[in-house]
């Protein structure tokens, strides 16, 4: 009997201990759940502009770039420039010798002789007309012949002057020679550029964008160029509404401004030479005066 009583007491003690453990565990779980409840804050929606940005790879180019084309064919007798040289507007670049000039000089001599002969014939006819030896019709014929030969001479003289001017090809603007395509004794042709000149009007960057980005871009929008960790400001100057067949993108252009200071206030050195590549940061989407809420309030 005593053994049964002792066993009963032990069982009751174990049950009480188990109940205590379960109670503490459930109380601890409830308390942990209460501690993780979020703090609620209140914020009012605001009207503001939302701007998303994207990146493109652009090519740096001069804002003014000219292919210099000769206006006549012939042998190049002198070249007075090299790639990388700086030239001024009106400076002679090459000299051309053309057989066409020799032909024009011969034509000019023949036209001068014909004009002199016609002037002499007119003078004689006028003298004879004064004496009544020739008719009015003959006098008018001599005057017409003299006028025609004079016009023919002036025409050949003008052509010779123009062709002589074309024998010297001059720089159309001040700038730097980017490419040189000719040497002495080469044949010049009006269909072939002798060089390319980059003008002094600053640099620009050309890049392509998708239709979605093109519809968000406007002339005058600010952009940023990133080159070797340096940031350079820029302004959109052209937005094409036609797709480029070569790239399948819409061609855009922006003028390049000043290099932006680094965090320490120094101006980083950056080389934006013609033909170099740079990363262009620009607007891809925008919403003007949209009704906004804090990003923390949005659950995805």
Coordinates of C-alpha atoms in Angstrom, one line a residue:
X1 CA 0.0 0.0 0.0
X2 CA 2.8 2.3 0.9
X3 CA 4.5 1.5 -2.4
X4 CA 1.4 2.4 -4.4
X5 CA 1.1 5.7 -2.5
X6 CA 4.7 6.6 -3.2
X7 CA 4.3 5.8 -6.9
X8 CA 1.2 8.0 -7.1
X9 CA 3.1 10.9 -5.5
X10 CA 5.9 10.6 -8.0
X11 CA 3.5 10.5 -10.9
X12 CA 1.7 13.6 -9.6
X13 CA 5.1 15.4 -9.2
X14 CA 6.1 14.6 -12.7
X15 CA 2.8 15.8 -14.1
X16 CA 3.1 19.0 -12.2
X17 CA 6.6 19.6 -13.5
X18 CA 5.5 18.9 -17.1
X19 CA 2.6 21.3 -16.8
X20 CA 5.0 24.0 -15.5
X21 CA 7.4 23.5 -18.4
X22 CA 4.6 23.6 -21.0
X23 CA 3.2 26.7 -19.4
X24 CA 6.5 28.6 -19.4
X25 CA 7.1 27.5 -23.1
X26 CA 3.7 28.8 -24.2
X27 CA 4.1 32.0 -22.3
X28 CA 7.6 32.6 -23.8
X29 CA 6.2 31.9 -27.3
X30 CA 3.3 34.4 -26.8
X31 CA 5.8 37.0 -25.5
X32 CA 8.1 36.5 -28.5
X33 CA 5.2 37.0 -30.9
X34 CA 4.2 40.2 -29.2
X35 CA 7.7 41.6 -29.4
X36 CA 7.9 41.1 -33.3
X37 CA 4.8 43.1 -34.1
X38 CA 5.6 46.0 -36.5
X39 CA 5.6 49.6 -35.4
X40 CA 2.9 51.5 -37.4
X41 CA 3.6 55.1 -38.6
X42 CA 1.4 57.5 -40.5
X43 CA 2.6 59.4 -43.6
X44 CA 0.7 61.6 -46.1
X45 CA 1.1 61.0 -49.8
X46 CA 3.1 63.7 -51.6
X47 CA 3.2 65.1 -55.2
X48 CA 6.7 64.8 -56.7
X49 CA 8.6 63.9 -59.9
X50 CA 9.7 60.3 -60.3
X51 CA 12.7 59.8 -62.7
X52 CA 14.3 56.5 -63.6
X53 CA 17.6 56.4 -65.4
X54 CA 19.3 54.0 -67.7
X55 CA 22.7 53.7 -69.4
X56 CA 24.0 53.6 -73.0
X57 CA 27.4 53.4 -74.6
X58 CA 28.2 56.6 -76.6
X59 CA 31.0 57.6 -79.0
X60 CA 32.7 60.9 -78.5
X61 CA 32.8 63.1 -81.6
X62 CA 33.6 66.7 -82.5
X63 CA 30.5 68.9 -82.8
X64 CA 32.0 70.2 -86.0
X65 CA 33.7 67.7 -88.3
X66 CA 34.3 68.3 -92.0
X67 CA 35.6 66.0 -94.8
X68 CA 37.6 68.3 -97.1
X69 CA 36.9 67.5 -100.8
X70 CA 38.8 69.0 -103.7
X71 CA 36.7 70.5 -106.5
X72 CA 38.9 69.3 -109.4
X73 CA 40.9 66.3 -110.4
X74 CA 44.6 66.3 -110.9
X75 CA 48.0 65.4 -109.6
X76 CA 48.8 66.6 -106.1
X77 CA 52.1 68.5 -106.2
X78 CA 52.3 69.7 -102.6
X79 CA 50.8 68.6 -99.2
X80 CA 51.2 71.1 -96.4
X81 CA 49.6 69.2 -93.4
X82 CA 49.9 66.1 -91.3
X83 CA 47.5 64.2 -89.1
X84 CA 47.3 65.9 -85.7
X85 CA 48.3 69.4 -87.0
X86 CA 46.2 72.4 -86.1
X87 CA 45.1 74.5 -89.1
X88 CA 43.4 77.8 -89.5
X89 CA 40.4 78.6 -91.8
X90 CA 41.7 79.6 -95.2
X91 CA 45.1 77.8 -94.8
X92 CA 46.3 76.0 -97.9
X93 CA 46.3 72.2 -97.5
X94 CA 47.3 70.8 -100.9
X95 CA 48.2 72.1 -104.4
X96 CA 46.9 70.3 -107.5
X97 CA 48.2 70.4 -111.1
X98 CA 45.6 69.8 -113.8
X99 CA 45.9 69.4 -117.5
X100 CA 42.5 71.1 -117.8
X101 CA 44.2 74.4 -117.0
X102 CA 46.5 74.1 -120.0
X103 CA 43.5 73.5 -122.2
X104 CA 41.7 76.5 -120.7
X105 CA 44.7 78.7 -121.3
X106 CA 44.8 77.7 -125.0
X107 CA 41.0 78.3 -125.3
X108 CA 41.5 81.7 -123.6
X109 CA 44.2 82.7 -126.1
X110 CA 42.0 81.6 -129.0
X111 CA 39.0 83.5 -127.6
X112 CA 41.2 86.6 -127.2
X113 CA 42.3 86.5 -130.8
X114 CA 38.8 86.0 -132.0
X115 CA 37.6 88.9 -129.9
X116 CA 40.3 91.2 -131.2
X117 CA 39.6 90.2 -134.8
X118 CA 35.9 90.9 -134.3
X119 CA 36.6 94.3 -132.7
X120 CA 38.9 95.2 -135.6
X121 CA 36.2 94.1 -138.1
X122 CA 33.6 96.2 -136.2
X123 CA 35.8 99.3 -136.3
X124 CA 36.3 99.0 -140.1
X125 CA 32.6 98.4 -140.7
X126 CA 31.7 101.4 -138.6
X127 CA 34.1 103.6 -140.7
X128 CA 32.6 102.2 -143.9
X129 CA 29.1 102.7 -142.7
X130 CA 29.9 106.3 -142.0
X131 CA 30.7 106.8 -145.7
X132 CA 27.7 104.8 -146.9
X133 CA 29.9 101.9 -148.2
X134 CA 28.1 99.2 -146.1
X135 CA 24.5 98.7 -145.1
X136 CA 22.9 98.9 -141.7
X137 CA 22.5 95.1 -141.7
X138 CA 26.3 94.6 -142.2
X139 CA 27.0 97.0 -139.4
X140 CA 24.6 95.1 -137.0
X141 CA 26.2 91.8 -138.1
X142 CA 29.7 93.1 -137.2
X143 CA 28.4 94.4 -133.8
X144 CA 26.8 91.1 -133.0
X145 CA 30.0 89.2 -133.9
X146 CA 32.1 91.5 -131.7
X147 CA 29.6 91.0 -128.8
X148 CA 29.6 87.2 -129.1
X149 CA 33.4 86.9 -129.2
X150 CA 33.6 89.2 -126.2
X151 CA 31.2 87.0 -124.2
X152 CA 33.0 83.9 -125.2
X153 CA 36.3 85.4 -124.0
X154 CA 34.8 86.4 -120.7
X155 CA 33.3 82.9 -120.2
X156 CA 36.7 81.2 -120.7
X157 CA 38.4 83.7 -118.6
X158 CA 36.0 83.1 -115.7
X159 CA 36.4 79.3 -116.1
X160 CA 40.2 79.6 -116.0
X161 CA 40.0 81.8 -112.9
X162 CA 37.8 79.3 -111.1
X163 CA 39.9 76.3 -112.1
X164 CA 43.0 78.1 -111.0
X165 CA 41.5 78.8 -107.5
X166 CA 40.5 75.1 -107.3
X167 CA 44.2 74.1 -107.7
X168 CA 44.7 75.1 -104.1
X169 CA 42.5 73.3 -101.5
X170 CA 42.1 75.4 -98.3
X171 CA 40.8 74.5 -94.8
X172 CA 37.1 75.5 -94.5
X173 CA 37.4 76.0 -90.8
X174 CA 39.9 76.2 -87.9
X175 CA 40.6 73.0 -86.1
X176 CA 42.7 69.8 -85.9
X177 CA 43.5 67.4 -88.7
X178 CA 42.0 64.1 -87.6
X179 CA 42.8 62.0 -90.7
X180 CA 45.2 62.5 -93.7
X181 CA 44.2 60.6 -96.9
X182 CA 46.7 61.9 -99.5
X183 CA 50.4 62.2 -100.3
X184 CA 52.4 64.1 -103.0
X185 CA 51.9 62.7 -106.5
X186 CA 48.6 61.1 -105.6
X187 CA 45.6 61.8 -107.9
X188 CA 43.1 64.2 -106.3
X189 CA 39.4 63.5 -107.0
X190 CA 36.2 65.4 -106.2
X191 CA 34.8 62.1 -104.9
X192 CA 37.6 61.5 -102.3
X193 CA 38.2 63.5 -99.1
X194 CA 41.8 64.6 -98.7
X195 CA 41.4 64.9 -94.9
X196 CA 39.0 65.3 -92.0
X197 CA 39.1 68.4 -89.8
X198 CA 37.6 68.6 -86.3
X199 CA 36.4 72.1 -85.5
X200 CA 36.9 74.2 -82.4
X201 CA 33.2 74.0 -81.5
X202 CA 33.6 71.5 -78.6
X203 CA 32.9 67.8 -78.4
X204 CA 29.7 65.8 -78.4
X205 CA 28.6 62.2 -77.8
X206 CA 26.4 60.2 -80.0
X207 CA 24.5 57.1 -78.7
X208 CA 21.5 54.9 -79.5
X209 CA 18.4 54.3 -77.4
X210 CA 15.3 52.2 -77.5
X211 CA 11.9 53.6 -78.5
X212 CA 10.8 53.6 -74.8
X213 CA 13.8 55.8 -73.8
X214 CA 13.5 57.9 -77.0
X215 CA 10.0 59.0 -76.0
X216 CA 11.2 60.2 -72.7
X217 CA 14.2 62.2 -74.0
X218 CA 13.8 65.9 -74.9
X219 CA 16.3 68.4 -76.3
X220 CA 17.8 70.2 -73.4
X221 CA 17.7 67.3 -70.9
X222 CA 20.7 66.9 -68.7
X223 CA 22.9 63.7 -69.0
X224 CA 26.0 62.4 -67.4
X225 CA 29.0 60.8 -69.0
X226 CA 31.1 58.3 -67.1
X227 CA 34.7 57.8 -68.2
X228 CA 37.4 56.3 -66.1
X229 CA 35.4 56.9 -62.9
X230 CA 35.1 60.6 -63.8
X231 CA 31.7 62.2 -64.4
X232 CA 31.1 64.8 -67.1
X233 CA 27.9 66.8 -67.6
X234 CA 26.1 67.1 -70.9
X235 CA 23.0 68.3 -72.6
X236 CA 20.8 66.5 -75.2
X237 CA 20.9 68.4 -78.5
X238 CA 19.4 65.9 -81.0
X239 CA 16.8 63.1 -80.7
X240 CA 16.1 61.3 -83.9
X241 CA 12.6 60.0 -84.5
X242 CA 13.9 57.4 -87.1
X243 CA 15.5 54.1 -86.3
X244 CA 19.1 53.6 -87.5
X245 CA 19.2 50.6 -89.9
X246 CA 22.7 49.8 -88.7
X247 CA 21.9 49.6 -84.9
X248 CA 18.1 49.2 -84.7
X249 CA 18.1 52.1 -82.2
X250 CA 17.1 55.7 -82.3
X251 CA 20.2 58.0 -82.8
X252 CA 20.7 60.8 -80.2
X253 CA 23.4 63.3 -79.6
X254 CA 24.4 65.4 -76.7
X255 CA 27.0 68.2 -76.2
X256 CA 29.7 67.6 -73.6
X257 CA 30.1 70.1 -70.7
X258 CA 32.4 70.3 -67.8
X259 CA 34.1 67.6 -65.7
X260 CA 32.4 67.3 -62.3
X261 CA 34.5 67.6 -59.2
X262 CA 35.3 64.4 -57.2
X263 CA 34.2 63.9 -53.6
X264 CA 37.4 65.6 -52.4
X265 CA 36.8 68.6 -54.6
X266 CA 39.5 67.9 -57.1
X267 CA 38.9 67.8 -60.9
X268 CA 39.7 64.4 -62.3
X269 CA 41.6 64.1 -65.5
X270 CA 39.7 62.5 -68.3
X271 CA 40.5 62.0 -72.0
X272 CA 37.4 62.5 -74.2
X273 CA 39.2 62.2 -77.6
X274 CA 37.4 61.8 -80.9
X275 CA 36.3 58.2 -81.3
X276 CA 36.6 57.3 -77.6
X277 CA 33.8 55.5 -75.8
X278 CA 32.0 56.6 -72.7
X279 CA 29.0 55.4 -70.6
X280 CA 26.0 57.7 -70.9
X281 CA 23.5 58.0 -68.0
X282 CA 20.2 59.3 -69.1
X283 CA 16.5 59.4 -68.3
X284 CA 14.6 56.2 -69.2
X285 CA 11.2 57.0 -67.7
X286 CA 9.6 59.9 -65.8
X287 CA 6.3 60.8 -64.0
X288 CA 5.7 64.5 -63.4
X289 CA 4.0 65.4 -60.1
X290 CA 2.9 61.9 -59.4
X291 CA 1.1 61.0 -56.1
X292 CA 3.8 59.1 -54.1
X293 CA 3.9 57.1 -50.9
X294 CA 7.0 56.0 -48.9
X295 CA 8.7 52.9 -50.5
X296 CA 8.6 51.2 -47.1
X297 CA 4.8 51.2 -47.2
X298 CA 4.8 49.1 -50.4
X299 CA 4.8 45.3 -50.0
X300 CA 5.6 43.2 -53.1

